[in-house]
Coordinates of C-alpha atoms in Angstrom, one line a residue:
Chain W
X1 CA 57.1 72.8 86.3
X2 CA 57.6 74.9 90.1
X3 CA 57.8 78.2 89.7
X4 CA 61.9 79.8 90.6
X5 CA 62.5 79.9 94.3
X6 CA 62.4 83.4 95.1
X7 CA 64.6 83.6 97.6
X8 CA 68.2 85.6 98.0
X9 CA 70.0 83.5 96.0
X10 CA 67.8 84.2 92.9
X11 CA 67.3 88.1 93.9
X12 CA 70.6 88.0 94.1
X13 CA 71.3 89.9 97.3
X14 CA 74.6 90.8 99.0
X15 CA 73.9 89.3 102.0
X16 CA 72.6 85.8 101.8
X17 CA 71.7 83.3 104.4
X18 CA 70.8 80.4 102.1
X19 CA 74.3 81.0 100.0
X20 CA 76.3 80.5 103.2
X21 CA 74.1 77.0 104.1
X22 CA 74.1 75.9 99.8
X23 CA 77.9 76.3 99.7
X24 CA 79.7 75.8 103.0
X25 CA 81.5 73.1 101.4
X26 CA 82.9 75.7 98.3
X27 CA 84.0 78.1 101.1
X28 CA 85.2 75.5 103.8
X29 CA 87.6 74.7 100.5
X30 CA 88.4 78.6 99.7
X31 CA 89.1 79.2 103.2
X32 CA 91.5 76.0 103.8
X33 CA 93.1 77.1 100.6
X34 CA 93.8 80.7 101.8
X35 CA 95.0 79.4 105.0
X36 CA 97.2 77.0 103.3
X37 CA 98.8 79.5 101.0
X38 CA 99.6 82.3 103.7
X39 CA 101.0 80.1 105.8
X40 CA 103.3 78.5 103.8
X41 CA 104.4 81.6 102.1
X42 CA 105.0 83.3 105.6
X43 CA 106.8 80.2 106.5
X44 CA 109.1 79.8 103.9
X45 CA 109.7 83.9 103.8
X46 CA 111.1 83.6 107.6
X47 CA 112.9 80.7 106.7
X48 CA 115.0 82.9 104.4
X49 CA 114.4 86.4 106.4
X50 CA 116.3 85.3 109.3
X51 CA 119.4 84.5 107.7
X52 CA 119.4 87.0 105.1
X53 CA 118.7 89.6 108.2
X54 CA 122.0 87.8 110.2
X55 CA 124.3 88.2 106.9
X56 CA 123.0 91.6 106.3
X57 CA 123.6 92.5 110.1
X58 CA 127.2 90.8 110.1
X59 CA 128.9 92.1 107.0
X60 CA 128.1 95.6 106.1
X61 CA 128.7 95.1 102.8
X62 CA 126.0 93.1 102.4
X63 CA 123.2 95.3 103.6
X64 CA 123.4 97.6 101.3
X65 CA 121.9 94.8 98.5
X66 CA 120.0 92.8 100.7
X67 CA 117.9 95.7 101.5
X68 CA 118.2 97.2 98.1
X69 CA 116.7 94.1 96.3
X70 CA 114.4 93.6 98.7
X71 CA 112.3 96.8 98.4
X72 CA 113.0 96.4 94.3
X73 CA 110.7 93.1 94.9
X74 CA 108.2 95.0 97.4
X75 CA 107.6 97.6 94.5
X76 CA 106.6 95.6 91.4
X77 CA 103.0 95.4 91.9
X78 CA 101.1 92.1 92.8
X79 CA 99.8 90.8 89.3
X80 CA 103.0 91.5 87.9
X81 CA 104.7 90.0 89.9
X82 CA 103.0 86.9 89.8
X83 CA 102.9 87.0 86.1
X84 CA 106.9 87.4 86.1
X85 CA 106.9 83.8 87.7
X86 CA 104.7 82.5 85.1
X87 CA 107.8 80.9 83.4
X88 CA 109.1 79.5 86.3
X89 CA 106.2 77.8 88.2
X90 CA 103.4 77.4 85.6
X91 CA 99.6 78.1 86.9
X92 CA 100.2 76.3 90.3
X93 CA 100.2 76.9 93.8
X94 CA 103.5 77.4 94.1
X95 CA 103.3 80.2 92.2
X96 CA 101.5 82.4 94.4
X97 CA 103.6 81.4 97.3
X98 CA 107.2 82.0 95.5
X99 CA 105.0 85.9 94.7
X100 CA 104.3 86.5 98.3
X101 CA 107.5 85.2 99.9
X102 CA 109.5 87.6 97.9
X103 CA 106.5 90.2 99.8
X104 CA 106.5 89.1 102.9
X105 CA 110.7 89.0 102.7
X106 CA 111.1 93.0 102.6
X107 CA 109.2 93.1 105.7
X108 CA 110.5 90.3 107.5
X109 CA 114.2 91.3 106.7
X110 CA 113.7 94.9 107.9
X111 CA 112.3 94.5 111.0
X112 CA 114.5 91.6 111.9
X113 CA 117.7 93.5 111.0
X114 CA 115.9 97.0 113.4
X115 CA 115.7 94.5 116.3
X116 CA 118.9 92.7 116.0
X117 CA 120.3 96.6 115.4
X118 CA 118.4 97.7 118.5
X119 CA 120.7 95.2 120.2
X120 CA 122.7 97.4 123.1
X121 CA 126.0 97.0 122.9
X122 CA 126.1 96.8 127.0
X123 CA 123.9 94.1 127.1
X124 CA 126.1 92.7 124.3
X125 CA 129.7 92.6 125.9
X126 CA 127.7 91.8 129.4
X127 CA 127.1 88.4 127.8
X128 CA 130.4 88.2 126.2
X129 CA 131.9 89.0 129.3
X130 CA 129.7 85.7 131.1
X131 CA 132.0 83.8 128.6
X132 CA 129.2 83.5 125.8
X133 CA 130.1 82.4 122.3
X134 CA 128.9 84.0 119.1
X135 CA 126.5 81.2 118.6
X136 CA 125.0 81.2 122.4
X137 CA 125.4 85.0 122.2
X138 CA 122.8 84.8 119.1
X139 CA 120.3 82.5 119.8
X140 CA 120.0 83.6 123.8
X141 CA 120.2 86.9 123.8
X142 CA 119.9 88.8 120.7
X143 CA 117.4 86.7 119.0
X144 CA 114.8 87.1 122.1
X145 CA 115.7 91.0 122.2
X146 CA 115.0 91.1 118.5
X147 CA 111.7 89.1 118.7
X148 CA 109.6 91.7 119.6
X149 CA 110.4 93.8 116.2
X150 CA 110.3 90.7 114.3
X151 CA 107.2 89.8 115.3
X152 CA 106.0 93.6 114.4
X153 CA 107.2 92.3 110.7
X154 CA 105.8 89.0 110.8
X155 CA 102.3 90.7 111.9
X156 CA 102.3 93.3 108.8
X157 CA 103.6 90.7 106.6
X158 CA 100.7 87.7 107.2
X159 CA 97.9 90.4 107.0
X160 CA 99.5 91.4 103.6
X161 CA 99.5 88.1 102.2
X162 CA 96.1 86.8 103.3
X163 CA 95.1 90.2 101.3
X164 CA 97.1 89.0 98.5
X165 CA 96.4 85.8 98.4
X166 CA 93.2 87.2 96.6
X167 CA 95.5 88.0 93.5
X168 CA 96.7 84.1 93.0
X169 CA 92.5 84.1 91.6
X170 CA 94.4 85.2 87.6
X171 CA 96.5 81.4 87.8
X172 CA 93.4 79.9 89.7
X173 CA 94.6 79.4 92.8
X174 CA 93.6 82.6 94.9
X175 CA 91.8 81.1 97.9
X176 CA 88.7 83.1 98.8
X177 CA 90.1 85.4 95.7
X178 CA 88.8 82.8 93.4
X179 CA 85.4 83.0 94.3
X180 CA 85.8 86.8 94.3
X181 CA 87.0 85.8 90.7
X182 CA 84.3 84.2 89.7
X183 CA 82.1 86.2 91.6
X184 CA 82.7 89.2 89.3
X185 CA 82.4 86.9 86.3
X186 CA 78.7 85.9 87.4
X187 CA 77.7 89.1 88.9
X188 CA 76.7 86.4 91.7
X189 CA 77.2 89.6 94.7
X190 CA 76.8 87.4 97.6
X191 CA 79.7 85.1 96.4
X192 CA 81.7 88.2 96.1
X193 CA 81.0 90.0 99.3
X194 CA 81.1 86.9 101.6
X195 CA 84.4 86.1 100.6
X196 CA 85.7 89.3 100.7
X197 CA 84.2 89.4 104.7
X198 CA 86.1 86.3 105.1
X199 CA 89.5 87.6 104.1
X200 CA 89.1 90.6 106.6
X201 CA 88.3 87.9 108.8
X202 CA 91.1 85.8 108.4
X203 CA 93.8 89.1 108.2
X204 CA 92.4 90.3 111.9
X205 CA 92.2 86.9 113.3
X206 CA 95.7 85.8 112.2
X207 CA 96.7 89.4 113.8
X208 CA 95.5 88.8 117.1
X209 CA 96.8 85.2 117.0
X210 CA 100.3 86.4 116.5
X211 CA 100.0 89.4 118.4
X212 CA 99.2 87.1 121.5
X213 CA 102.0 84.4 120.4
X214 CA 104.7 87.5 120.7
X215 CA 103.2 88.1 123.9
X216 CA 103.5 84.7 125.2
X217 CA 107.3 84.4 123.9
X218 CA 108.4 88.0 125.1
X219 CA 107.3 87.9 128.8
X220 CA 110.0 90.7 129.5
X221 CA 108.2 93.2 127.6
X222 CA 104.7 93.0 129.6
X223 CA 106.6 93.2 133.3
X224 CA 108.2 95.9 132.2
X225 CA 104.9 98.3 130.6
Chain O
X1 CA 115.2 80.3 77.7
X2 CA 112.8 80.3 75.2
X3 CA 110.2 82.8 76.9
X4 CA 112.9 85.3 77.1
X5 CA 113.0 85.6 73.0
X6 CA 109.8 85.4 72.9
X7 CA 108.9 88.2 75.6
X8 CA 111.8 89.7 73.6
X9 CA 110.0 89.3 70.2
X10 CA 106.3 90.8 71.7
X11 CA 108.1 94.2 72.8
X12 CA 109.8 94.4 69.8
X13 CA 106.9 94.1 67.9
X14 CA 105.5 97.8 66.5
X15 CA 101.6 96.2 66.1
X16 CA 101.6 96.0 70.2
X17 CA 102.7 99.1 70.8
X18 CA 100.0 100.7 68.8
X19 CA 96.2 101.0 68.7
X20 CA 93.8 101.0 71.5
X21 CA 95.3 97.7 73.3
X22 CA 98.9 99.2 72.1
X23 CA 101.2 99.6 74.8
X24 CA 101.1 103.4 74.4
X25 CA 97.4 103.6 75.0
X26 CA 97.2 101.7 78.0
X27 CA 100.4 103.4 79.0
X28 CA 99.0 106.2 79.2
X29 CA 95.6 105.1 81.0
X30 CA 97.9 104.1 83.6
X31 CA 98.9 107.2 83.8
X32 CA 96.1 109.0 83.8
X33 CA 94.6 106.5 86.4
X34 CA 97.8 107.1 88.4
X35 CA 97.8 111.1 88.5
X36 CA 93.9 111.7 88.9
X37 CA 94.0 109.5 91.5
X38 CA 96.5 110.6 93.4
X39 CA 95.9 114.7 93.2
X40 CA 92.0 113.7 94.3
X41 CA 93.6 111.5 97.3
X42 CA 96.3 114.4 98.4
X43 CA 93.1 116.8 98.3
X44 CA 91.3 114.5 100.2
X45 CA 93.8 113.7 102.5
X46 CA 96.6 116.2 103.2
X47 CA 94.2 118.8 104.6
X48 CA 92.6 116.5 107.2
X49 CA 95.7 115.0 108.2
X50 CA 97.6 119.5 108.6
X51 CA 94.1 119.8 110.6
X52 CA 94.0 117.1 112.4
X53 CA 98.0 117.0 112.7
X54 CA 97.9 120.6 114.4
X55 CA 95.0 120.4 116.4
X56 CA 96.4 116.6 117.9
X57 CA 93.1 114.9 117.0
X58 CA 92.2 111.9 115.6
X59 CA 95.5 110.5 115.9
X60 CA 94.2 106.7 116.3
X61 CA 92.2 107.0 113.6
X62 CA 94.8 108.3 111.4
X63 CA 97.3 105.9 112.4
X64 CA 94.8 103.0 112.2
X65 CA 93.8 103.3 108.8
X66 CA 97.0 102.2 107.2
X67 CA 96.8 98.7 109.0
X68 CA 93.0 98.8 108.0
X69 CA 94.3 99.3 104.2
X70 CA 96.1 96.4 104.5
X71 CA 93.7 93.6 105.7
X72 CA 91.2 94.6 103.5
X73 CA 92.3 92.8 99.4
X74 CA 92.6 94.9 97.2
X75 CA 90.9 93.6 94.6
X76 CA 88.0 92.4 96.8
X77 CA 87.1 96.1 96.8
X78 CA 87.7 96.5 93.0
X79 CA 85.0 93.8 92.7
X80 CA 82.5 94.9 95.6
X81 CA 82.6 98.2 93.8
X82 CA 82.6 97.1 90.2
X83 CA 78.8 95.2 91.2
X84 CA 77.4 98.1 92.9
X85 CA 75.9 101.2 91.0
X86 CA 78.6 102.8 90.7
X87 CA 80.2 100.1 88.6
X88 CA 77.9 100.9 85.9
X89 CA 79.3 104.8 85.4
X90 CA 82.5 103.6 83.5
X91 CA 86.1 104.4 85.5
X92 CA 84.4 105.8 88.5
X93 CA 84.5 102.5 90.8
X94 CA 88.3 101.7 89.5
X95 CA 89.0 105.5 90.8
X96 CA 86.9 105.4 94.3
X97 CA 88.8 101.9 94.6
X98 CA 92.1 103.4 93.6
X99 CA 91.9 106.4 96.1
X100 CA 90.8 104.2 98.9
X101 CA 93.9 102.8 98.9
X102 CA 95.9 105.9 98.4
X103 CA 94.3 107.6 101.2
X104 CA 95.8 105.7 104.3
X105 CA 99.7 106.1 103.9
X106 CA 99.2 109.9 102.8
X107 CA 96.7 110.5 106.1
X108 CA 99.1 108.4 108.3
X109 CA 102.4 110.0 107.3
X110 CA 101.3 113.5 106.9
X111 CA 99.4 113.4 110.3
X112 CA 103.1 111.6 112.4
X113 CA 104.7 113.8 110.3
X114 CA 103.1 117.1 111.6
X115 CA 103.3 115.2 114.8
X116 CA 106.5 114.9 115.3
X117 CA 107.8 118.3 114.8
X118 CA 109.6 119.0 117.5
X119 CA 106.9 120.6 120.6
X120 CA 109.7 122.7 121.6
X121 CA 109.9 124.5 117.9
X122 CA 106.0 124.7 118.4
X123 CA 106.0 126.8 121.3
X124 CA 108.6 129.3 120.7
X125 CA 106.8 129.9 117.3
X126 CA 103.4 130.2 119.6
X127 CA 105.3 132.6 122.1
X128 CA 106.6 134.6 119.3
X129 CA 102.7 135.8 119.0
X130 CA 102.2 133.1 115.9
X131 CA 98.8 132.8 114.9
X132 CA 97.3 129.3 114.5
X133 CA 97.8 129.7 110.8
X134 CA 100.9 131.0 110.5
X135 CA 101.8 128.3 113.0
X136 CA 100.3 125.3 110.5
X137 CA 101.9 127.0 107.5
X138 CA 104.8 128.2 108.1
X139 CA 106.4 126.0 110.8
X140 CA 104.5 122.6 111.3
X141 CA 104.6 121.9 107.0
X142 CA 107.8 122.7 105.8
X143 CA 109.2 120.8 109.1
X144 CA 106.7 117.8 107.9
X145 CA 107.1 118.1 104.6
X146 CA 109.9 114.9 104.7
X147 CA 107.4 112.9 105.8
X148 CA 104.3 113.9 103.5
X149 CA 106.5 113.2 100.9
X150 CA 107.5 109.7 101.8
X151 CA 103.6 109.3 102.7
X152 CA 103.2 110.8 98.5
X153 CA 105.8 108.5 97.5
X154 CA 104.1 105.7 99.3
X155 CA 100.7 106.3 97.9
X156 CA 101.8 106.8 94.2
X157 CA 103.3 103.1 94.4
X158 CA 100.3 102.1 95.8
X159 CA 98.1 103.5 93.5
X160 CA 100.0 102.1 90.4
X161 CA 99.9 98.2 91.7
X162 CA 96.2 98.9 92.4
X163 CA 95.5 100.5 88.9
X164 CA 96.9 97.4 87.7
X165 CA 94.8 95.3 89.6
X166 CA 92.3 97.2 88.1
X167 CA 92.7 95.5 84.6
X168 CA 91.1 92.2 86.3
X169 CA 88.0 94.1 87.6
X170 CA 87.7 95.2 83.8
X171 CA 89.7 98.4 84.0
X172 CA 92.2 100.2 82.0
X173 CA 95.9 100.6 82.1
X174 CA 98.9 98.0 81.6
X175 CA 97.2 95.1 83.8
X176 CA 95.3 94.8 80.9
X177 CA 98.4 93.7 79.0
X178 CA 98.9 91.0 81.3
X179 CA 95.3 89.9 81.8
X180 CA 94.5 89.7 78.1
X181 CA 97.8 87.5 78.2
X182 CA 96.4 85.1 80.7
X183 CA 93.1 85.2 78.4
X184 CA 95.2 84.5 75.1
X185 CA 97.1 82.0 77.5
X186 CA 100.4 83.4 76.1
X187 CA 103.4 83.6 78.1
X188 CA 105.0 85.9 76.2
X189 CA 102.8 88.5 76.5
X190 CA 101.9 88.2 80.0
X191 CA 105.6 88.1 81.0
X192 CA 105.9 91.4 78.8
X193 CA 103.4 93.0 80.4
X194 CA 104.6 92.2 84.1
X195 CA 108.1 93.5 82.5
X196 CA 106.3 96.9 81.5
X197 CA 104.5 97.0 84.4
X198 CA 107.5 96.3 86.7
X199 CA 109.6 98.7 84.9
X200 CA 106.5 101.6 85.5
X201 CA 106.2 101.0 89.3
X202 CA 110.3 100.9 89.8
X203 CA 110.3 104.6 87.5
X204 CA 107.2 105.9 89.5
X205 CA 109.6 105.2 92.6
X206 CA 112.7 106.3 91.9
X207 CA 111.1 109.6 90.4
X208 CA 109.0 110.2 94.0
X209 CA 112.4 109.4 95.2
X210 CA 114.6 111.5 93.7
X211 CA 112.1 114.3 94.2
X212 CA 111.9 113.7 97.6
X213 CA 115.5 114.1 98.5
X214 CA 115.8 117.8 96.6
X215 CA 113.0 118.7 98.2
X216 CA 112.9 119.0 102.0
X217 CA 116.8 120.6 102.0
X218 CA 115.0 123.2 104.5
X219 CA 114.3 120.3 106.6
X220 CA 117.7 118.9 107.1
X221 CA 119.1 122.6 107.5
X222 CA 117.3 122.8 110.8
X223 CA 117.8 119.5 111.7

């Protein structure tokens, strides 16, 4: 019989060369899997922030709940709000991404509803006076002027759920939180600090990304800094 | 609707309320968790952020950390700590974790907040012969205090969602509910937990709230 390796993996060191080569294929999986749920969480929470955000902005009445509910959802902590879903979605996937698009929704819906506010009025009856509709009035003017806050929200709201995303780990579908998960479980602590260094990872590099995607769409603002 | 009666049926049962997994119990570790933690992160944090407010220092820093707080999970920190040292000396890694992340909105609101107080009310105070202290005291903090207090409010939310967290890093409080749940694989129980633990955080709020707005009257009066 060889004798045990002796090398990080079996002193069981935080940082670990040989655990990054033996399992690239466990983390290329956790990775894809974080990705995956982020984006379709963020996704689906803009789909439903924009409109919500127009409603609110149009009938005053309606702010007053929208808002209200809203930062009801952003309150109830992570685990139980994933655990109120339980009913509803089962241990699946779309679990975690029904928890963090009621998250990322507050966020969205607040700063989309600031920027459509922050809307001047001038700049408002300027294009009514060119003869623009309500519909052309949205979508060309006061949609681009309210990008630049939304995109502020969007920001804060992917870097939240990529953090979140760790929670999913309790219905087994947590992205890099699962092998923080079972990470614990083990004691294994380069399993556990690796993937926590990958979700940093993923939060600042989705930030830049989208910080230089509001650049690209709001030209206006860098001529005028 | 089935899990409804039966979530129903768990609360209303006196055995879970009881006993060291009783709701009670872990109620109060909760608690306890909730209020340690957030008198050591107001000591910890409130005086460097007056300082550092008054002196208009270390502004990026105290502004940055919030956004830092959020990249970095949660409950990747809960873990990293749990398998170092200090995991072994019983709640101390669940507290370091839990102030942590109670640090950053109470640095970042207290420090804009004594910021923003208007430069003009600053120096008439200083040309009234204020001294530096008198200045902090009794004119940059009570016209801050609105803010601190959101930055309190803020931080005791935070610090109950992350002492939950805590119950799947092994720690106390009403996570523990739901996680033993999850273990038992009942539904019931881990939707009566959530309920609990919803119910807590929503309280916790409106209480910071409703303390908030009879508080900073002074505030408003100079406004």
């Amino acid at each position: 019989m060889t004798a045990p390796p002796d090398d990080c993996l079996a002193r069981n060191e935080w940082i670990c060369g040989a655990y990054l080569s033996s399992r690239r294929e466990i983390l290329v999986d956790a990775v894809l899997q974080h990705l995956q749920l982020t984006a379709a969480s963020v996704a689906v929470a803009l789909l439903l922030a924009v409109p919500l955000a127009l409603a609110a902005r149009r009938w005053r009445w309606a702010a007053g709940p929208v808002l209200g509910l809203t930062t009801i959802l952003y309150t109830i902590p992570s685990l139980a709000m994933f655990s109120l879903l339980l009913p509803l979605y089962g241990l699946s996937a779309a679990l975690v991404v029904a928890g963090l698009v009621l998250y990322s929704l507050t966020l969205l819906v607040r700063n989309i509803l600031a920027g459509l506010r922050a809307v001047p009025e001038e700049t408002r009856q300027a294009a009514r006076g060119m003869g623009y509709g309500p519909l052309r009035l949205l979508l060309a003017v006061e949609l681009p002027l309210a990008l630049p806050a939304a995109m502020a929200g969007l920001r804060i709201a992917t870097v939240s759920a990529v953090s979140l995303v760790t929670v999913g780990a309790i219905v087994g579908h947590g992205g890099l939180g699962n092998l923080i998960y079972s990470g614990m479980n083990t004691y294994f602590k380069a399993q556990v600090l690796t993937a926590s260094v990958l979700c940093v990872v993923i939060a600042v590099a989705a930030d830049l990304l989208l910080l230089g995607a509001g650049r690209l769409l709001t030209p206006w603002t860098r001529r005028q800094a | 609707m089935n899990t409804l009666a039966d979530t129903w049926t768990w609360l209303t049962t006196a055995a879970h309320w009881s006993g060291p997994d009783g709701v009670w119990n872990r109620l109060g570790e909760h608690l306890f968790l909730t209020a340690v933690c957030l008198l050591i992160s107001c000591l910890i944090a409130l005086p460097v952020a007056l300082v550092l407010g008054h002196l208009g220092k270390g502004g990026a820093l105290a502004v940055n950390l919030s956004n830092i707080g959020r990249a970095v999970p949660t409950f990747a920190v809960l873990v990293l700590l749990l398998l170092t040292p200090i995991g072994t000396y019983g709640q101390w890694s669940t507290i370091i974790a839990l102030v942590l992340f109670a640090v950053p909105p109470l640095l970042t609101n207290a420090y804009v907040g004594m910021r923003e107080v208007d430069r003009d009310v600053v120096r008439a105070a200083r040309g009234m012969g204020m001294t530096g202290r008198q200045l902090l005291l009794g004119v940059e903090l009570p016209l801050a205090l609105p803010l601190i207090l959101t930055g309190v409010r803020i931080a005791a939310v935070q610090l109950v969602a992350t002492a939950t967290l805590a119950a799947l890093a092994g720690g106390g409080g009403l996570g523990r509910i739901i996680t033993a749940g999850f273990n038992l694989a009942s539904t019931p129980q881990v939707v009566a937990g959530a309920i609990l633990v919803a119910a807590f955080a929503l309280l916790v709020e409106s209480l910071f709230e409703a303390g908030q707005r009879l508080a900073p009257r002074r505030g408003r009066e100079a406004a």
